Coordinates of N, CA and C in Angstrom, one line a residue:
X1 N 0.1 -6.9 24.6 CA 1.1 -6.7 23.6 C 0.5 -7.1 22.2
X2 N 0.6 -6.1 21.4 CA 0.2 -6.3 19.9 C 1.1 -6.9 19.0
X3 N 1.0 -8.4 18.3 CA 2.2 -8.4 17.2 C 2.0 -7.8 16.1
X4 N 2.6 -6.7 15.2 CA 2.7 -6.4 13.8 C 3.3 -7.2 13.2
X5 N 3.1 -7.4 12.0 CA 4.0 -7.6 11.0 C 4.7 -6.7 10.2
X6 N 5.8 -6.3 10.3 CA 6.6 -5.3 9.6 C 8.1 -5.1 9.3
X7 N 8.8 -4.5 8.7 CA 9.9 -4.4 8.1 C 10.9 -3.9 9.3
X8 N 11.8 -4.7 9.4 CA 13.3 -3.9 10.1 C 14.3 -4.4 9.9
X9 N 15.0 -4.1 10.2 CA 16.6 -4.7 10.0 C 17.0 -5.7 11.1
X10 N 17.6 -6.4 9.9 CA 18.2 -7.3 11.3 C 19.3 -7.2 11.6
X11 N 20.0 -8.2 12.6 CA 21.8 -7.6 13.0 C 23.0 -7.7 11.8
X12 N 22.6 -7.9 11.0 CA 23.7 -7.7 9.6 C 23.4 -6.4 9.0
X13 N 22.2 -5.5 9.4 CA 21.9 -4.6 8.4 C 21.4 -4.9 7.2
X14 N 20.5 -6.6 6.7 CA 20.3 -6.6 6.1 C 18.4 -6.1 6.4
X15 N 17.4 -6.3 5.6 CA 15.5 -6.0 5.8 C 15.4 -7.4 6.3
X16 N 14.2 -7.4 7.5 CA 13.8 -8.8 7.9 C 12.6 -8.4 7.8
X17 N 11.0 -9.3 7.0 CA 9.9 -8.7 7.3 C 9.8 -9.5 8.5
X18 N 10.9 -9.9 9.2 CA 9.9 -11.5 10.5 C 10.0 -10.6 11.8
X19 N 9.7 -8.7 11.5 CA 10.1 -8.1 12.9 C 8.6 -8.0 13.8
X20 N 8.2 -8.5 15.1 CA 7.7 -8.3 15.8 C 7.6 -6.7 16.6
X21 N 6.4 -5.9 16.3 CA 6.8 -4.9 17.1 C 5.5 -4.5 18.2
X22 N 6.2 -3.8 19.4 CA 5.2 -3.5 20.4 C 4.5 -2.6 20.4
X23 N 3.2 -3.3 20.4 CA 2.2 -1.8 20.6 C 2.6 -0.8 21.3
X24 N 2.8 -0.9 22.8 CA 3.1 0.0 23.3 C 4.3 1.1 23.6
X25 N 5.4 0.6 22.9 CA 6.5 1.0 22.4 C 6.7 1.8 21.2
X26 N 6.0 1.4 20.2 CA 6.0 1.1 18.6 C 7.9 0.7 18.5
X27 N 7.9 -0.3 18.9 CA 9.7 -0.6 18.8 C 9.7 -2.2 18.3
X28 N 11.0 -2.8 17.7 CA 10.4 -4.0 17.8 C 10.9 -4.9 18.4
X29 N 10.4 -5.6 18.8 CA 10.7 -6.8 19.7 C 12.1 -7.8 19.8
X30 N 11.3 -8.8 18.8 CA 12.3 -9.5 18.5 C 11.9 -10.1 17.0
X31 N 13.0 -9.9 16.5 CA 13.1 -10.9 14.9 C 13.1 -12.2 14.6
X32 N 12.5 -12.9 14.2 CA 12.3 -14.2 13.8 C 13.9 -14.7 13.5
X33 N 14.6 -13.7 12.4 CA 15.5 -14.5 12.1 C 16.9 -14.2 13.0
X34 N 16.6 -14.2 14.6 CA 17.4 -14.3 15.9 C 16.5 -15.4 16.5
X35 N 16.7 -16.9 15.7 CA 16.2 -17.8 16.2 C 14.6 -18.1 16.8
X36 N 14.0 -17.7 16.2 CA 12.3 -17.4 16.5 C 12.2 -17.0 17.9
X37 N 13.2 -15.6 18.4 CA 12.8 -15.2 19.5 C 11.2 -14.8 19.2
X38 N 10.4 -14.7 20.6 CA 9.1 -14.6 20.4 C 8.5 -14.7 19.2
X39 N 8.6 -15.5 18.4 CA 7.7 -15.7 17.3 C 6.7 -16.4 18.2
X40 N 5.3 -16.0 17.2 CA 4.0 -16.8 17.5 C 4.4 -18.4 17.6
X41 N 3.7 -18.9 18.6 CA 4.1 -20.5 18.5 C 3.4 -21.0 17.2
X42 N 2.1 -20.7 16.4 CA 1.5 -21.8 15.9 C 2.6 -21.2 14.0
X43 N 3.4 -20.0 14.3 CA 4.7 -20.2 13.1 C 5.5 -20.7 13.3
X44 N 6.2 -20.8 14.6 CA 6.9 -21.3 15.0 C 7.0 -22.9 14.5
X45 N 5.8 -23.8 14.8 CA 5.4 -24.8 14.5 C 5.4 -25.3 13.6
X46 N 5.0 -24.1 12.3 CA 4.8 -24.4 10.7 C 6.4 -24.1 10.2
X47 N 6.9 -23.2 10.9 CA 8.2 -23.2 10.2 C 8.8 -24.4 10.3
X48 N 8.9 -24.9 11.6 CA 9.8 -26.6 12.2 C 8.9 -27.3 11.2
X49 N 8.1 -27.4 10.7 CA 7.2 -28.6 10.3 C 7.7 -28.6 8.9
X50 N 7.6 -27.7 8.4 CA 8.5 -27.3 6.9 C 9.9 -27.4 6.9
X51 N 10.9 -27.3 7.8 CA 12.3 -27.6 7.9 C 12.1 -29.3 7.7
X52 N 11.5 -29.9 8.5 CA 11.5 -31.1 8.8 C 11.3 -31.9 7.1
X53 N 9.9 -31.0 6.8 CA 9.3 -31.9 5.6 C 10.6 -31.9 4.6
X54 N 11.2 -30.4 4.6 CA 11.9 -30.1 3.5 C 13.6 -30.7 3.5
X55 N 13.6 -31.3 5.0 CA 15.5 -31.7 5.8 C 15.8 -30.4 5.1
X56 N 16.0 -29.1 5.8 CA 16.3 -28.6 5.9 C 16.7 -27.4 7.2
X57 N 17.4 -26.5 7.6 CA 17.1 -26.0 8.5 C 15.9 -25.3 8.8
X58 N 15.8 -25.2 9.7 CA 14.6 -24.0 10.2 C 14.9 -22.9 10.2
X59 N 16.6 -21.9 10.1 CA 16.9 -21.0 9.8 C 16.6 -20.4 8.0
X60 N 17.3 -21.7 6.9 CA 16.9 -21.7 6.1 C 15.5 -21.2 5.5
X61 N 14.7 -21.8 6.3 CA 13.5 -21.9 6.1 C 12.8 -20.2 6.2
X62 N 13.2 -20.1 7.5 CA 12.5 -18.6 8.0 C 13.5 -17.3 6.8
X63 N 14.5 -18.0 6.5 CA 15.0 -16.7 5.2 C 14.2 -16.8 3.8
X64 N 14.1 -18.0 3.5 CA 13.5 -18.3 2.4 C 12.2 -17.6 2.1
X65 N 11.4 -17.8 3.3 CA 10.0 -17.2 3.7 C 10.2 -15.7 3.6
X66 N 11.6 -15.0 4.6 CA 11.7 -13.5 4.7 C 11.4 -12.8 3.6
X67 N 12.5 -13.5 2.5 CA 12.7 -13.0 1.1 C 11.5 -13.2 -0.2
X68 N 10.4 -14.0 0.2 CA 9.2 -14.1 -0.3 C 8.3 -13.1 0.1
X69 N 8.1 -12.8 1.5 CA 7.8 -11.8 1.9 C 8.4 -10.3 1.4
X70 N 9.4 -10.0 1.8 CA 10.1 -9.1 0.9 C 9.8 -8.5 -0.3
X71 N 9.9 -9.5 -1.2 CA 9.2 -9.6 -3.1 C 7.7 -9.3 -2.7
X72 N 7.5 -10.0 -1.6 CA 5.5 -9.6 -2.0 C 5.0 -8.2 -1.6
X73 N 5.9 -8.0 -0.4 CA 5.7 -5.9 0.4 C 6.1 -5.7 -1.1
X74 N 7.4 -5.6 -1.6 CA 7.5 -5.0 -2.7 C 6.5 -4.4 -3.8
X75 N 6.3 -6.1 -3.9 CA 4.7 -6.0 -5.3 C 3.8 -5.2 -4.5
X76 N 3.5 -5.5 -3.5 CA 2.0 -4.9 -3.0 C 2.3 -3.5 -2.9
X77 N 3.5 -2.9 -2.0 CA 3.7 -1.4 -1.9 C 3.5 -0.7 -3.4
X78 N 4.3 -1.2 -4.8 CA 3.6 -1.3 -5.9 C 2.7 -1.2 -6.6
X79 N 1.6 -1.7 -6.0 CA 0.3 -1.8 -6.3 C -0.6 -0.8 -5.6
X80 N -0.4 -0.6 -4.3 CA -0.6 0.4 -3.6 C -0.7 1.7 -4.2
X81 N 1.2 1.9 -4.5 CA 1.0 3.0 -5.0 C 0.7 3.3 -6.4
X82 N 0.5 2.5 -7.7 CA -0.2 2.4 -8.7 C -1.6 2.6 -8.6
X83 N -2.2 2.0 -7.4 CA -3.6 2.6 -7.2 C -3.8 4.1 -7.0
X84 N -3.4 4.3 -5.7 CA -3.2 6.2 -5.5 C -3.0 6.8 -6.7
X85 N -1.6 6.5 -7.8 CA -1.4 7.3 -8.7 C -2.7 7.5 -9.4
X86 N -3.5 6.2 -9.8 CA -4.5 6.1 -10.7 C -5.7 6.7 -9.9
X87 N -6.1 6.6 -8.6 CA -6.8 7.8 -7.8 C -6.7 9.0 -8.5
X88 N -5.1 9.6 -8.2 CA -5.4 10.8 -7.7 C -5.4 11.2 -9.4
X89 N -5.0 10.0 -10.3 CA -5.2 11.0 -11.9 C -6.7 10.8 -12.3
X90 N -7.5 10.2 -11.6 CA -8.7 10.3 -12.2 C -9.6 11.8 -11.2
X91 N -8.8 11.7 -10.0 CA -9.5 12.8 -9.3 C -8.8 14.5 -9.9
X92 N -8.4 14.3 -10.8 CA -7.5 15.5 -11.7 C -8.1 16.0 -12.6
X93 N -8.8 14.5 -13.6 CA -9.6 14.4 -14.5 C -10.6 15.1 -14.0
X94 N -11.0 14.4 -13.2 CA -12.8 14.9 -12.6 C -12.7 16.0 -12.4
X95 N -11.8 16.8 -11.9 CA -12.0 18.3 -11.7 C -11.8 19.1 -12.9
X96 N -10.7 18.4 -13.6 CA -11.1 19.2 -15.2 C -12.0 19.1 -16.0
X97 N -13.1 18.3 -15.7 CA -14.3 17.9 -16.6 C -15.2 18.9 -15.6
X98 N -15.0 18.9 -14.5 CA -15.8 19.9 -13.7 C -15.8 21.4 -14.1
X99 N -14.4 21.7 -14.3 CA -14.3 23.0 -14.7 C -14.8 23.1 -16.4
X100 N -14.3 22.3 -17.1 CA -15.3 22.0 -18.2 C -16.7 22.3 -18.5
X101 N -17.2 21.5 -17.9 CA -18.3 21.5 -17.5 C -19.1 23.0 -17.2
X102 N -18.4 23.6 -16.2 CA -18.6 24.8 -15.4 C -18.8 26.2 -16.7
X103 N -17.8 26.2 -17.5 CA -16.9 26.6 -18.5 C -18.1 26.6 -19.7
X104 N -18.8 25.7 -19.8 CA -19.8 25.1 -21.2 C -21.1 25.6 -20.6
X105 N -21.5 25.9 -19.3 CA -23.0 26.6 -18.7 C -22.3 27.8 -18.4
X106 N -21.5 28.3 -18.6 CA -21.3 30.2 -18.4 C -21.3 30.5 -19.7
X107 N -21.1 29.8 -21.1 CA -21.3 30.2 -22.4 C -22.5 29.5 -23.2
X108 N -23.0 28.9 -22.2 CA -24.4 28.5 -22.6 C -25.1 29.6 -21.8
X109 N -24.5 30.3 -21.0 CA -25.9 31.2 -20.4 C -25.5 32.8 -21.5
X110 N -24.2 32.7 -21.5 CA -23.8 33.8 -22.7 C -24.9 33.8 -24.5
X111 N -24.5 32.6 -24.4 CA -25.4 32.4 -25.7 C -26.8 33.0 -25.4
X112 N -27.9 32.4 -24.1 CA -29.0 32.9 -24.7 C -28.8 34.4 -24.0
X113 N -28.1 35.0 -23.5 CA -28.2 36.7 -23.4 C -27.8 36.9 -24.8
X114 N -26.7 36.2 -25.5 CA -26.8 37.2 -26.9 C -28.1 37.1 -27.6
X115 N -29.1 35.9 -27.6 CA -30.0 35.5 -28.4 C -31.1 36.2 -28.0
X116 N -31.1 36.9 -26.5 CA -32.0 37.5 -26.0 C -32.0 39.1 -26.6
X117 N -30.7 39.3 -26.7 CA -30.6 41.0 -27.2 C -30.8 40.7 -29.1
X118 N -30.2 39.8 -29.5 CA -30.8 39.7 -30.9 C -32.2 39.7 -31.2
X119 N -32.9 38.8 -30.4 CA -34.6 39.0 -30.7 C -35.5 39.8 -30.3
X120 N -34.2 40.9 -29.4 CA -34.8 42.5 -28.5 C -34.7 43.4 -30.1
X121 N -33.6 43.3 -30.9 CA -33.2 44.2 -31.7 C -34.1 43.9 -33.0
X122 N -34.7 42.9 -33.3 CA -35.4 42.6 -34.2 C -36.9 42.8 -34.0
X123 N -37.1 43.1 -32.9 CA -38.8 43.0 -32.2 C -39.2 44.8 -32.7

């Protein structure tokens, strides 16, 4: 069994990123914030260890964490796709500098055919 880390809902309908999902299924497991069913033990550990430092819950804890998570998919999906845009506008560019390009050697080959029939007509 593979753990992901990835986005689902939890039983309120609200986003949980603490969803566990199965390789073999592609379904997910169990959610962190339903009590750290199957969470990894060594988060398991760090979350209680952080409730403790913080007297705080450990429910607490694992929302606080969700919703940082959350903000950071956000940024990063963000940045993700600010990259692609910026991809695919330079791969836009490139092909119009290509056709450019292309465009500037068919009237560079124009040129010396006219220069060739001008110094035919002068000879």
């Amino acid at each position: 069994m593979l753990f992901l880390f990835d986005l689902c809902f939890d039983d309120y309908g609200g986003i949980s990123p603490w969803c566990y999902w199965s390789e073999a299924t592609s379904k997910p497991i169990a959610c962190a914030m339903r009590k750290g069913i199957n969470m990894h033990p060594s988060l398991q550990r760090t979350l209680v260890q952080t409730a403790k430092t913080h007297k705080t819950e450990e429910k607490e804890v694992i929302e606080t964490v969700a919703q940082h998570l959350v903000i950071h998919t956000i940024a990063l999906s963000t940045l993700v796709y600010y990259i692609t845009s910026n991809d695919q506008e330079i791969e836009r560019k490139q092909k119009q500098l290509d056709e450019l390009k292309q465009k500037a050697q068919e009237l560079d080959q124009k040129l010396l055919e006219y220069q060739n029939r001008i110094r035919l007509l002068y000879e």
